[in-house]
Tab-separated table of C-alpha atoms in Angstrom:
chain	number	residue	atom	x	y	z
A	1	MET	CA	-10.243	-23.727	0.095
A	2	ASN	CA	-12.285	-21.269	-1.962
A	3	LEU	CA	-10.364	-18.145	-2.849
A	4	ASN	CA	-13.057	-16.751	-5.147
A	5	ARG	CA	-10.233	-15.906	-7.561
A	6	ARG	CA	-10.807	-16.470	-11.260
A	7	PHE	CA	-7.738	-16.198	-13.492
A	8	LEU	CA	-7.666	-15.621	-17.249
A	9	LEU	CA	-4.286	-16.408	-18.855
A	10	LEU	CA	-3.332	-15.130	-22.307
A	11	GLN	CA	-0.011	-15.862	-24.052
A	12	GLY	CA	2.944	-17.065	-21.997
A	13	PRO	CA	6.584	-18.074	-22.461
A	14	HIS	CA	7.239	-20.878	-24.945
A	15	GLY	CA	6.750	-24.283	-23.369
A	16	PRO	CA	4.755	-25.701	-20.440
A	17	TRP	CA	5.185	-22.915	-17.876
A	18	PHE	CA	1.654	-21.461	-18.036
A	19	HIS	CA	0.012	-24.872	-17.761
A	20	SER	CA	2.162	-25.739	-14.732
A	21	LEU	CA	1.200	-22.426	-13.162
A	22	SER	CA	-2.504	-23.117	-13.730
A	23	GLN	CA	-2.295	-26.459	-11.925
A	24	HIS	CA	-0.871	-24.803	-8.816
A	25	LEU	CA	-3.408	-21.985	-8.905
A	26	ARG	CA	-6.211	-24.565	-9.074
A	27	ALA	CA	-4.647	-26.491	-6.208
A	28	ALA	CA	-4.877	-23.284	-4.176
A	29	GLY	CA	-8.619	-23.104	-4.867
A	30	ALA	CA	-8.732	-20.695	-7.825
A	31	GLU	CA	-10.450	-21.181	-11.169
A	32	VAL	CA	-8.320	-20.810	-14.304
A	33	TRP	CA	-8.978	-20.317	-18.027
A	34	ARG	CA	-6.555	-19.868	-20.896
A	35	VAL	CA	-7.158	-18.093	-24.214
A	36	GLY	CA	-5.238	-19.704	-27.076
A	37	PHE	CA	-4.461	-17.756	-30.241
A	38	ASN	CA	-2.743	-20.516	-32.239
A	39	PHE	CA	-2.086	-24.254	-32.299
A	40	GLY	CA	1.090	-23.852	-30.240
A	41	ASP	CA	-0.994	-22.408	-27.404
A	42	ARG	CA	-3.380	-25.372	-27.724
A	43	VAL	CA	-0.612	-28.006	-27.594
A	44	PHE	CA	0.910	-26.558	-24.429
A	45	TRP	CA	-2.457	-26.403	-22.651
A	46	PRO	CA	-3.563	-30.057	-22.525
A	47	GLY	CA	-6.072	-29.709	-19.717
A	48	LYS	CA	-9.425	-28.065	-19.107
A	49	GLY	CA	-10.223	-24.381	-19.351
A	50	TYR	CA	-8.900	-23.784	-22.868
A	51	ILE	CA	-10.702	-21.085	-24.907
A	52	PRO	CA	-9.639	-20.841	-28.580
A	53	PHE	CA	-9.721	-17.417	-30.226
A	54	LYS	CA	-9.937	-17.898	-34.006
A	55	ASP	CA	-11.523	-14.631	-35.149
A	56	ASP	CA	-9.807	-11.688	-36.753
A	57	GLN	CA	-7.809	-9.636	-34.263
A	58	THR	CA	-10.228	-6.721	-34.651
A	59	ALA	CA	-12.764	-8.852	-32.754
A	60	TRP	CA	-10.433	-9.412	-29.800
A	61	PRO	CA	-11.434	-6.434	-27.584
A	62	GLU	CA	-15.114	-7.410	-27.747
A	63	THR	CA	-14.286	-11.090	-27.171
A	64	CYS	CA	-11.985	-10.269	-24.261
A	65	THR	CA	-14.643	-8.120	-22.627
A	66	ARG	CA	-17.230	-10.872	-23.038
A	67	LEU	CA	-14.917	-13.529	-21.552
A	68	ILE	CA	-14.102	-11.375	-18.542
A	69	ASP	CA	-17.768	-10.730	-17.872
A	70	ARG	CA	-18.984	-14.283	-18.574
A	71	HIS	CA	-16.443	-15.970	-16.301
A	72	GLN	CA	-16.395	-13.149	-13.724
A	73	ILE	CA	-12.628	-12.898	-14.067
A	74	THR	CA	-10.774	-11.277	-11.172
A	75	ASP	CA	-7.169	-11.648	-12.424
A	76	LEU	CA	-5.511	-11.313	-15.839
A	77	VAL	CA	-2.167	-13.095	-16.385
A	78	LEU	CA	0.183	-12.567	-19.328
A	79	TYR	CA	3.803	-12.645	-20.448
A	80	GLY	CA	4.902	-9.202	-21.606
A	81	ASP	CA	2.538	-6.259	-21.762
A	82	THR	CA	3.134	-4.726	-25.204
A	83	ARG	CA	1.940	-7.226	-27.829
A	84	PRO	CA	-1.389	-5.936	-29.207
A	85	VAL	CA	-3.694	-8.590	-27.703
A	86	HIS	CA	-2.095	-8.067	-24.287
A	87	ALA	CA	-2.146	-4.267	-24.389
A	88	GLN	CA	-5.837	-4.298	-25.348
A	89	ALA	CA	-6.677	-6.815	-22.622
A	90	ILE	CA	-4.842	-4.749	-19.991
A	91	ARG	CA	-6.873	-1.662	-20.868
A	92	ILE	CA	-10.109	-3.629	-20.508
A	93	ALA	CA	-8.939	-5.243	-17.253
A	94	ARG	CA	-8.097	-1.888	-15.713
A	95	MET	CA	-11.524	-0.475	-16.560
A	96	ARG	CA	-13.080	-3.417	-14.696
A	97	GLY	CA	-10.757	-3.258	-11.706
A	98	LEU	CA	-8.992	-6.573	-12.350
A	99	THR	CA	-5.554	-7.409	-10.983
A	100	VAL	CA	-3.082	-7.626	-13.881
A	101	HIS	CA	-0.164	-10.038	-13.378
A	102	VAL	CA	2.753	-9.508	-15.784
A	103	PHE	CA	5.584	-11.994	-16.209
A	104	GLU	CA	8.805	-11.090	-18.009
A	105	GLU	CA	12.376	-12.256	-18.340
A	106	GLY	CA	14.389	-11.342	-15.275
A	107	TYR	CA	15.656	-7.831	-14.771
A	108	LEU	CA	18.492	-9.649	-13.004
A	109	ARG	CA	19.069	-12.547	-15.371
A	110	PRO	CA	19.716	-15.394	-15.627
A	111	TYR	CA	18.571	-17.049	-12.398
A	112	TRP	CA	15.584	-14.813	-11.748
A	113	ILE	CA	12.392	-13.999	-13.624
A	114	THR	CA	10.349	-10.822	-13.232
A	115	TYR	CA	6.863	-10.792	-11.711
A	116	GLU	CA	5.042	-7.446	-11.477
A	117	ARG	CA	1.511	-6.120	-11.429
A	118	GLY	CA	0.172	-3.617	-13.920
A	119	GLY	CA	3.133	-3.479	-16.307
A	120	SER	CA	6.786	-4.292	-16.935
A	121	ASN	CA	9.892	-2.629	-18.357
A	122	GLY	CA	8.958	0.952	-19.339
A	123	HIS	CA	5.497	0.422	-17.818
A	124	SER	CA	6.880	-0.894	-14.525
A	125	ARG	CA	6.267	0.885	-11.263
A	126	LEU	CA	10.044	0.917	-10.877
A	127	MET	CA	10.138	3.774	-13.388
A	128	ASP	CA	8.554	6.086	-10.790
A	129	LEU	CA	10.206	4.821	-7.612
A	130	THR	CA	13.192	6.819	-6.403
A	131	LEU	CA	16.273	5.421	-4.721
A	132	PRO	CA	15.462	7.159	-1.388
A	133	GLU	CA	12.050	5.423	-1.395
A	134	MET	CA	13.724	2.075	-2.034
A	135	ARG	CA	16.277	2.625	0.710
A	136	ALA	CA	13.540	3.517	3.178
A	137	ALA	CA	11.717	0.262	2.360
A	138	LEU	CA	14.914	-1.759	2.719
A	139	SER	CA	15.506	-0.403	6.220
A	140	ASN	CA	12.931	-2.935	7.443
A	141	VAL	CA	14.657	-6.029	6.012
A	142	ASP	CA	17.920	-7.825	6.695
A	143	PRO	CA	19.901	-7.578	3.434
A	144	ASP	CA	21.340	-10.740	1.913
A	145	LEU	CA	22.933	-9.954	-1.431
A	146	PRO	CA	23.579	-13.045	-3.613
A	147	ASP	CA	26.248	-12.803	-6.279
A	148	MET	CA	25.313	-12.056	-9.888
A	149	PRO	CA	25.674	-15.270	-11.940
A	150	ALA	CA	27.565	-14.998	-15.223
A	151	THR	CA	25.630	-17.512	-17.326
A	152	TRP	CA	22.092	-17.911	-18.592
A	153	GLY	CA	20.291	-20.612	-16.651
A	154	ASP	CA	18.339	-22.393	-19.391
A	155	MET	CA	19.339	-21.014	-22.812
A	156	ARG	CA	19.250	-24.363	-24.624
A	157	GLN	CA	15.802	-25.116	-23.230
A	158	HIS	CA	14.646	-21.624	-24.236
A	159	MET	CA	15.711	-22.234	-27.826
A	160	PHE	CA	14.313	-25.785	-27.825
A	161	TRP	CA	10.838	-24.762	-26.637
A	162	GLY	CA	10.843	-21.836	-29.054
A	163	ALA	CA	11.494	-24.125	-32.010
A	164	ILE	CA	8.866	-26.641	-30.847
A	165	TYR	CA	6.264	-23.942	-30.232
A	166	HIS	CA	6.669	-22.278	-33.629
A	167	GLY	CA	6.675	-25.684	-35.300
A	168	PHE	CA	3.249	-26.456	-33.813
A	169	VAL	CA	1.993	-22.983	-34.729
A	170	ALA	CA	2.965	-23.621	-38.345
A	171	LEU	CA	1.522	-27.159	-38.398
A	172	GLY	CA	-1.830	-26.029	-37.023
A	173	GLY	CA	-2.143	-22.906	-39.130
A	174	ARG	CA	-5.365	-24.014	-40.816
A	175	ALA	CA	-7.179	-24.267	-37.512
A	176	TYR	CA	-6.215	-20.680	-36.630
A	177	ARG	CA	-6.300	-18.975	-40.017
A	178	ASN	CA	-6.649	-15.481	-38.580
A	179	PHE	CA	-3.677	-15.706	-36.224
A	180	ARG	CA	-1.080	-12.990	-36.832
A	181	PRO	CA	2.214	-13.019	-34.872
A	182	HIS	CA	3.034	-9.889	-32.902
A	183	ARG	CA	6.345	-9.773	-34.771
A	184	ALA	CA	6.931	-8.968	-38.441
A	185	LEU	CA	8.047	-12.437	-39.578
A	186	THR	CA	5.684	-15.240	-40.484
A	187	VAL	CA	5.334	-18.268	-38.225
A	188	GLY	CA	7.258	-20.386	-40.731
A	189	GLN	CA	10.120	-17.908	-40.790
A	190	GLU	CA	10.217	-17.790	-36.974
A	191	PHE	CA	10.351	-21.593	-36.817
A	192	ALA	CA	13.143	-21.741	-39.416
A	193	LEU	CA	15.205	-19.174	-37.491
A	194	TYR	CA	14.768	-20.970	-34.158
A	195	LEU	CA	15.728	-24.290	-35.734
A	196	LYS	CA	18.712	-22.814	-37.584
A	197	ARG	CA	20.039	-21.141	-34.445
A	198	PHE	CA	19.625	-24.332	-32.440
A	199	LEU	CA	21.519	-26.411	-35.024
A	200	LEU	CA	24.315	-23.865	-35.470
A	201	MET	CA	25.058	-23.512	-31.751
A	202	PRO	CA	28.326	-25.534	-31.891
A	203	PHE	CA	29.684	-23.451	-34.803
A	204	HIS	CA	28.658	-20.156	-33.211
A	205	ARG	CA	30.289	-21.232	-29.960
A	206	LEU	CA	33.620	-21.782	-31.750
A	207	GLU	CA	33.360	-18.463	-33.592
A	208	ARG	CA	32.564	-16.696	-30.325
A	209	ARG	CA	35.507	-18.226	-28.489
A	210	ILE	CA	37.917	-17.151	-31.214
A	211	ALA	CA	36.580	-13.578	-31.275
A	212	THR	CA	36.627	-13.303	-27.480
A	213	ALA	CA	40.166	-14.662	-27.258
A	214	ARG	CA	41.400	-12.090	-29.775
A	215	ILE	CA	39.896	-9.268	-27.736
A	216	ARG	CA	41.126	-10.490	-24.359
A	217	ARG	CA	44.642	-11.166	-25.672
A	218	GLY	CA	44.829	-7.948	-27.661
A	219	GLY	CA	45.948	-5.897	-24.684
A	220	PHE	CA	43.978	-2.818	-25.754
A	221	PRO	CA	41.422	-0.884	-23.666
A	222	TYR	CA	37.913	-1.423	-24.998
A	223	HIS	CA	34.328	-0.262	-24.558
A	224	LEU	CA	31.397	-2.661	-24.825
A	225	ALA	CA	28.199	-2.022	-26.810
A	226	ILE	CA	25.461	-4.404	-25.620
A	227	LEU	CA	23.084	-5.148	-28.499
A	228	GLN	CA	19.472	-6.255	-28.171
A	229	LEU	CA	16.942	-8.063	-30.315
A	230	GLU	CA	15.418	-5.558	-32.698
A	231	HIS	CA	12.045	-7.297	-32.427
A	232	ASP	CA	12.094	-7.347	-28.607
A	233	ALA	CA	9.306	-5.438	-26.876
A	234	SER	CA	11.691	-3.363	-24.729
A	235	PHE	CA	13.487	-2.122	-27.814
A	236	ARG	CA	10.400	-1.558	-29.972
A	237	THR	CA	8.234	0.115	-27.338
A	238	HIS	CA	10.621	1.756	-24.895
A	239	SER	CA	13.487	3.098	-27.034
A	240	PRO	CA	13.984	6.126	-29.316
A	241	PHE	CA	15.368	3.983	-32.168
A	242	SER	CA	13.451	2.479	-35.083
A	243	SER	CA	16.136	-0.151	-35.737
A	244	MET	CA	19.243	-1.611	-34.143
A	245	THR	CA	21.240	-0.114	-37.026
A	246	ASP	CA	20.273	3.370	-35.785
A	247	PHE	CA	21.744	2.548	-32.378
A	248	ILE	CA	24.902	1.056	-33.918
A	249	ASP	CA	25.374	4.186	-36.014
A	250	LEU	CA	25.016	6.440	-32.963
A	251	VAL	CA	27.534	4.396	-30.975
A	252	ILE	CA	30.131	4.294	-33.739
A	253	ARG	CA	29.789	8.047	-34.343
A	254	GLY	CA	30.215	8.802	-30.646
A	255	PHE	CA	33.153	6.447	-30.299
A	256	ALA	CA	34.938	7.860	-33.367
A	257	ALA	CA	34.461	11.401	-32.056
A	258	GLY	CA	35.407	10.922	-28.420
A	259	ALA	CA	37.329	7.752	-27.597
A	260	PRO	CA	41.129	7.837	-27.304
A	261	ARG	CA	42.726	6.571	-30.515
A	262	HIS	CA	44.191	3.472	-28.888
A	263	HIS	CA	40.816	2.337	-27.486
A	264	HIS	CA	38.654	-0.269	-29.219
A	265	LEU	CA	34.894	-0.843	-29.471
A	266	VAL	CA	33.299	-4.276	-29.040
A	267	PHE	CA	29.724	-5.023	-30.131
A	268	LYS	CA	28.205	-7.949	-28.226
A	269	ALA	CA	25.164	-9.582	-29.853
A	270	HIS	CA	22.188	-10.840	-27.847
A	271	PRO	CA	22.391	-14.583	-27.011
A	272	LEU	CA	19.157	-15.178	-28.978
A	273	GLU	CA	20.160	-13.148	-32.038
A	274	ASP	CA	19.019	-15.212	-35.024
A	275	GLY	CA	20.322	-13.343	-38.051
A	276	ARG	CA	17.089	-11.658	-39.117
A	277	VAL	CA	18.983	-8.358	-38.875
A	278	PRO	CA	22.388	-8.166	-40.672
A	279	LEU	CA	24.295	-6.818	-37.683
A	280	LEU	CA	27.857	-7.701	-38.673
A	281	PRO	CA	27.701	-6.211	-42.209
A	282	GLU	CA	26.202	-3.003	-40.809
A	283	ILE	CA	28.853	-2.736	-38.098
A	284	ARG	CA	31.630	-3.238	-40.643
A	285	ARG	CA	30.113	-0.725	-43.060
A	286	LEU	CA	29.633	2.010	-40.462
A	287	ALA	CA	33.056	1.429	-38.872
A	288	ALA	CA	34.657	1.826	-42.297
A	289	VAL	CA	32.702	5.034	-42.975
A	290	HIS	CA	34.081	6.578	-39.783
A	291	GLY	CA	37.618	5.301	-40.276
A	292	ILE	CA	37.780	2.969	-37.270
A	293	ALA	CA	37.370	-0.435	-38.934
A	294	ASP	CA	40.548	-1.770	-37.319
A	295	ARG	CA	39.284	-0.830	-33.832
A	296	VAL	CA	35.795	-2.356	-33.965
A	297	HIS	CA	34.968	-5.980	-33.058
A	298	PHE	CA	31.875	-8.184	-33.046
A	299	VAL	CA	31.095	-11.088	-30.700
A	300	ARG	CA	28.153	-13.362	-31.401
A	301	GLY	CA	26.087	-14.110	-28.267
A	302	GLY	CA	27.601	-16.037	-25.365
A	303	LYS	CA	28.498	-14.944	-21.854
A	304	LEU	CA	28.631	-11.235	-21.189
A	305	ALA	CA	30.758	-11.514	-18.043
A	306	GLU	CA	33.911	-12.496	-19.929
A	307	LEU	CA	33.865	-9.206	-21.818
A	308	LEU	CA	32.475	-6.971	-19.080
A	309	ASN	CA	35.190	-7.834	-16.590
A	310	ASP	CA	37.810	-5.884	-18.558
A	311	ALA	CA	35.602	-3.249	-20.244
A	312	ARG	CA	36.217	0.460	-19.658
A	313	SER	CA	32.529	1.275	-20.166
A	314	ALA	CA	29.300	-0.146	-21.564
A	315	VAL	CA	26.530	1.335	-23.699
A	316	THR	CA	23.091	-0.092	-24.431
A	317	VAL	CA	19.601	0.979	-25.423
A	318	ASN	CA	17.804	-0.466	-22.395
A	319	SER	CA	18.987	-4.073	-22.124
A	320	THR	CA	18.623	-5.757	-18.740
A	321	ALA	CA	22.259	-6.789	-19.272
A	322	GLY	CA	23.182	-3.218	-18.382
A	323	GLN	CA	22.766	-4.256	-14.759
A	324	GLN	CA	25.659	-6.685	-15.068
A	325	ALA	CA	27.830	-3.678	-15.942
A	326	LEU	CA	26.573	-1.732	-12.935
A	327	TRP	CA	27.137	-4.704	-10.630
A	328	ARG	CA	30.799	-4.675	-11.677
A	329	GLY	CA	31.133	-0.912	-11.300
A	330	VAL	CA	31.513	-0.418	-15.061
A	331	PRO	CA	30.313	3.022	-16.266
A	332	LEU	CA	27.034	2.662	-18.181
A	333	ARG	CA	25.216	4.846	-20.718
A	334	SER	CA	21.672	3.892	-21.778
A	335	PHE	CA	19.261	5.511	-24.227
A	336	GLY	CA	15.830	3.927	-23.794
A	337	ALA	CA	13.402	3.679	-20.908
A	338	ALA	CA	14.922	1.182	-18.465
A	339	VAL	CA	13.949	0.226	-14.924
A	340	TYR	CA	17.558	0.755	-13.792
A	341	ASP	CA	17.931	4.224	-15.357
A	342	LYS	CA	18.510	6.085	-12.115
A	343	PRO	CA	20.692	9.230	-11.929
A	344	GLU	CA	22.725	7.758	-9.081
A	345	PHE	CA	24.389	5.153	-11.301
A	346	VAL	CA	23.579	5.615	-15.016
A	347	SER	CA	25.475	8.326	-16.903
A	348	ASP	CA	23.695	11.005	-18.931
A	349	GLN	CA	26.875	12.344	-20.594
A	350	PRO	CA	26.917	13.081	-24.337
A	351	LEU	CA	28.216	9.934	-25.978
A	352	ALA	CA	31.526	11.338	-27.254
A	353	GLU	CA	32.235	12.728	-23.791
A	354	PHE	CA	31.241	9.402	-22.223
A	355	PHE	CA	33.713	7.455	-24.362
A	356	ALA	CA	36.444	9.989	-23.584
A	357	ALA	CA	35.979	9.984	-19.791
A	358	PRO	CA	32.934	8.036	-18.533
A	359	ASN	CA	31.450	8.880	-15.150
A	360	ARG	CA	31.660	5.987	-12.720
A	361	PRO	CA	28.442	4.665	-11.163
A	362	ASP	CA	27.673	4.968	-7.475
A	363	THR	CA	28.048	1.271	-6.717
A	364	ARG	CA	26.606	1.599	-3.204
A	365	ALA	CA	23.460	3.129	-4.674
A	366	TYR	CA	23.231	0.378	-7.269
A	367	ARG	CA	23.605	-2.350	-4.653
A	368	ASP	CA	20.699	-0.853	-2.728
A	369	TYR	CA	18.628	-0.765	-5.912
A	370	ARG	CA	19.519	-4.361	-6.750
A	371	GLN	CA	18.614	-5.483	-3.244
A	372	PHE	CA	15.229	-3.799	-3.643
A	373	LEU	CA	14.624	-5.838	-6.812
A	374	LEU	CA	15.634	-9.083	-5.125
A	375	GLU	CA	13.217	-8.376	-2.275
A	376	THR	CA	10.325	-7.631	-4.643
A	377	SER	CA	9.888	-8.485	-8.329
A	378	GLN	CA	12.806	-10.862	-8.962
A	379	VAL	CA	11.860	-14.482	-8.321
A	380	VAL	CA	14.317	-17.389	-8.281
A	381	GLY	CA	13.713	-19.812	-11.167
A	382	GLY	CA	13.078	-19.921	-14.899
A	383	TYR	CA	10.374	-20.641	-17.454
A	384	TYR	CA	12.124	-23.160	-19.671
A	385	SER	CA	13.895	-25.854	-17.651
A	386	ALA	CA	11.973	-28.272	-15.415
A	387	ARG	CA	14.143	-27.409	-12.427
A	388	GLY	CA	13.701	-23.695	-13.057
A	389	ARG	CA	9.915	-24.044	-13.216
A	390	ARG	CA	9.832	-25.965	-9.948
A	391	ALA	CA	11.866	-23.299	-8.179
A	392	LEU	CA	9.645	-20.572	-9.587
A	393	LEU	CA	6.373	-22.214	-8.610
A	394	ARG	CA	7.490	-22.525	-4.982
A	395	GLN	CA	7.245	-18.756	-4.615
A	396	VAL	CA	5.317	-17.073	-7.381
A	397	VAL	CA	1.897	-18.626	-6.728
A	398	ASP	CA	1.835	-17.176	-3.203
A	399	MET	CA	2.959	-13.818	-4.625
A	400	MET	CA	0.072	-13.862	-7.110
A	401	LEU	CA	-2.469	-14.723	-4.426
A	402	ALA	CA	-1.189	-12.056	-2.020
A	403	GLN	CA	-3.246	-8.922	-1.567
A	404	ASP	CA	-0.359	-6.520	-2.216
A	405	ASP	CA	1.947	-6.479	-5.186
A	406	PRO	CA	5.645	-7.112	-4.398
A	407	TYR	CA	6.566	-3.422	-4.350
A	408	GLU	CA	3.675	-2.383	-2.121
A	409	ALA	CA	4.388	-5.240	0.277
A	410	LEU	CA	7.965	-4.104	0.852
A	411	LEU	CA	7.169	-0.387	0.904
A	412	HIS	CA	4.578	-0.992	3.633
A	413	GLY	CA	6.717	-3.434	5.612
A	414	LYS	CA	4.620	-6.516	4.803
A	415	ALA	CA	6.978	-8.432	2.521
A	416	ALA	CA	7.158	-12.192	3.057
A	417	PRO	CA	10.517	-14.009	3.412
A	418	ARG	CA	12.116	-14.704	0.030
A	419	GLN	CA	13.736	-17.898	-1.227
A	420	GLN	CA	17.504	-17.725	-1.364
A	421	LEU	CA	19.291	-18.153	-4.671
A	422	ARG	CA	20.152	-21.647	-5.771
A	423	VAL	CA	21.767	-22.217	-9.153
A	424	VAL	CA	19.096	-23.392	-11.602
A	425	ARG	CA	20.188	-25.309	-14.700
C-alpha cells in the first residue's frame, strides 16, 4: 500500500511513544523521519530515519525548510505547539501546505490524550467553535457518555520516562552541545527534579493524605484553587500571568474580599509539581498578609476528585482539570485561554463576587461539549504505559491518515466510529 505520505516527527512525549507511532505509520505504507535535538531523542529512536540537529537553534528554520523540501514532507508531527522549534516548524509547514498533527495531554484526562490538527490549547480550533455548532454536529451521532475517571492513568510511568529521558540528555550533552531546553532549567536540573520527585513519592503521598483528611473532616465549606505548572506551555503562552505567584495572589485577594468568613480556600498543586517554584511559602506569606492564614490550605498533588466532590467552587488559570469541576456541576472561574471557556458553563464574575455567590454552570451544555470532545479530539489511551500506547495506536493512526481532521469529520457528518473507554493503567 503506497499512501504517498511522508511524515516528519519532531519532539514527542518522554519515552517510546513516537517510535511506536512511526512503526505503525510505516506499516500503513507511509515514510517517516524523526529530527532529534538531543541524546534523549536519539536513544528513544533506535530505528531508521533519524536526523540529528546539532547546530545552534538560529539555524533551525533554514534546516527545517531544507528537510521538508529534500524529503518532500507532507505531514509534520509534534507534541505541543509552543516550544520554539515547534512553533517555527509549524509556520514553515503552513507556508508549504503541510498537514500539521499536534499531540497533547488529554483535555479530558487521564484516560484520553488529545490529537488535533494545526494547534492545541489556545491555538485549538475549539477556541472558535460555538456550542450551537457542536450540538448541530452531535445531532448525527448516537451519544454514549462514559464516566469521568478520577485518577491519572500512568503517572508513575510518566515520571519514570521523564527521569530516564533527562538522564540520557545529560549523559549525551557533548554530542549535542548546542541543545537548549525549551524551559528555563538546565538538563541536569530537570533530571535532578524528576529523580527527586520519583523518589519522594511515598513521603508526598503520606503528606497529601494527612492534608486531605484534615480538610474533609474539618466540616467547613471550601473553595478549590487548581494550580498548574508554571513552566507548562498552557500557562506560559495562554495566560495573563507571568508567574504562578501572580495567580495565587489574585485568588487570595479575591477570596479575602468576597468569601463568607466561615469559608476556607484550598490550593491543590499539580500532580507533577517538582518544587522548582516555592508554592507553599508563597501561599502562607500571602494568606498572612490578607489575614486569612487560618482559612487557607495546601494539598500536594494527588487525586483531584477527592477534593472536588465537596468543593463549593473552583478557580484555575486554564488547567484541563477545570473540566472535572464542570463535570461535577461545580462553579468554575478561569482566567487564561482554555478550550472549555464557553459562556454557557464558565463564570465571568469578578473574583470577589464569584467567591461570595458563584454562578452555577449549565451542566447540560457542558455534557454536550464534553461529548463533542469525545467524538473528535480525545483518543482513548496514553503515552507512557505500554497498555496505554497500545490502546492509542489502535485509533490514532487511522485518524492521522484520514483526509479530514477530527472536528471537520464530525461537523460534516463523516466521523468514524470511536473506541469505547476502557480503563488504561
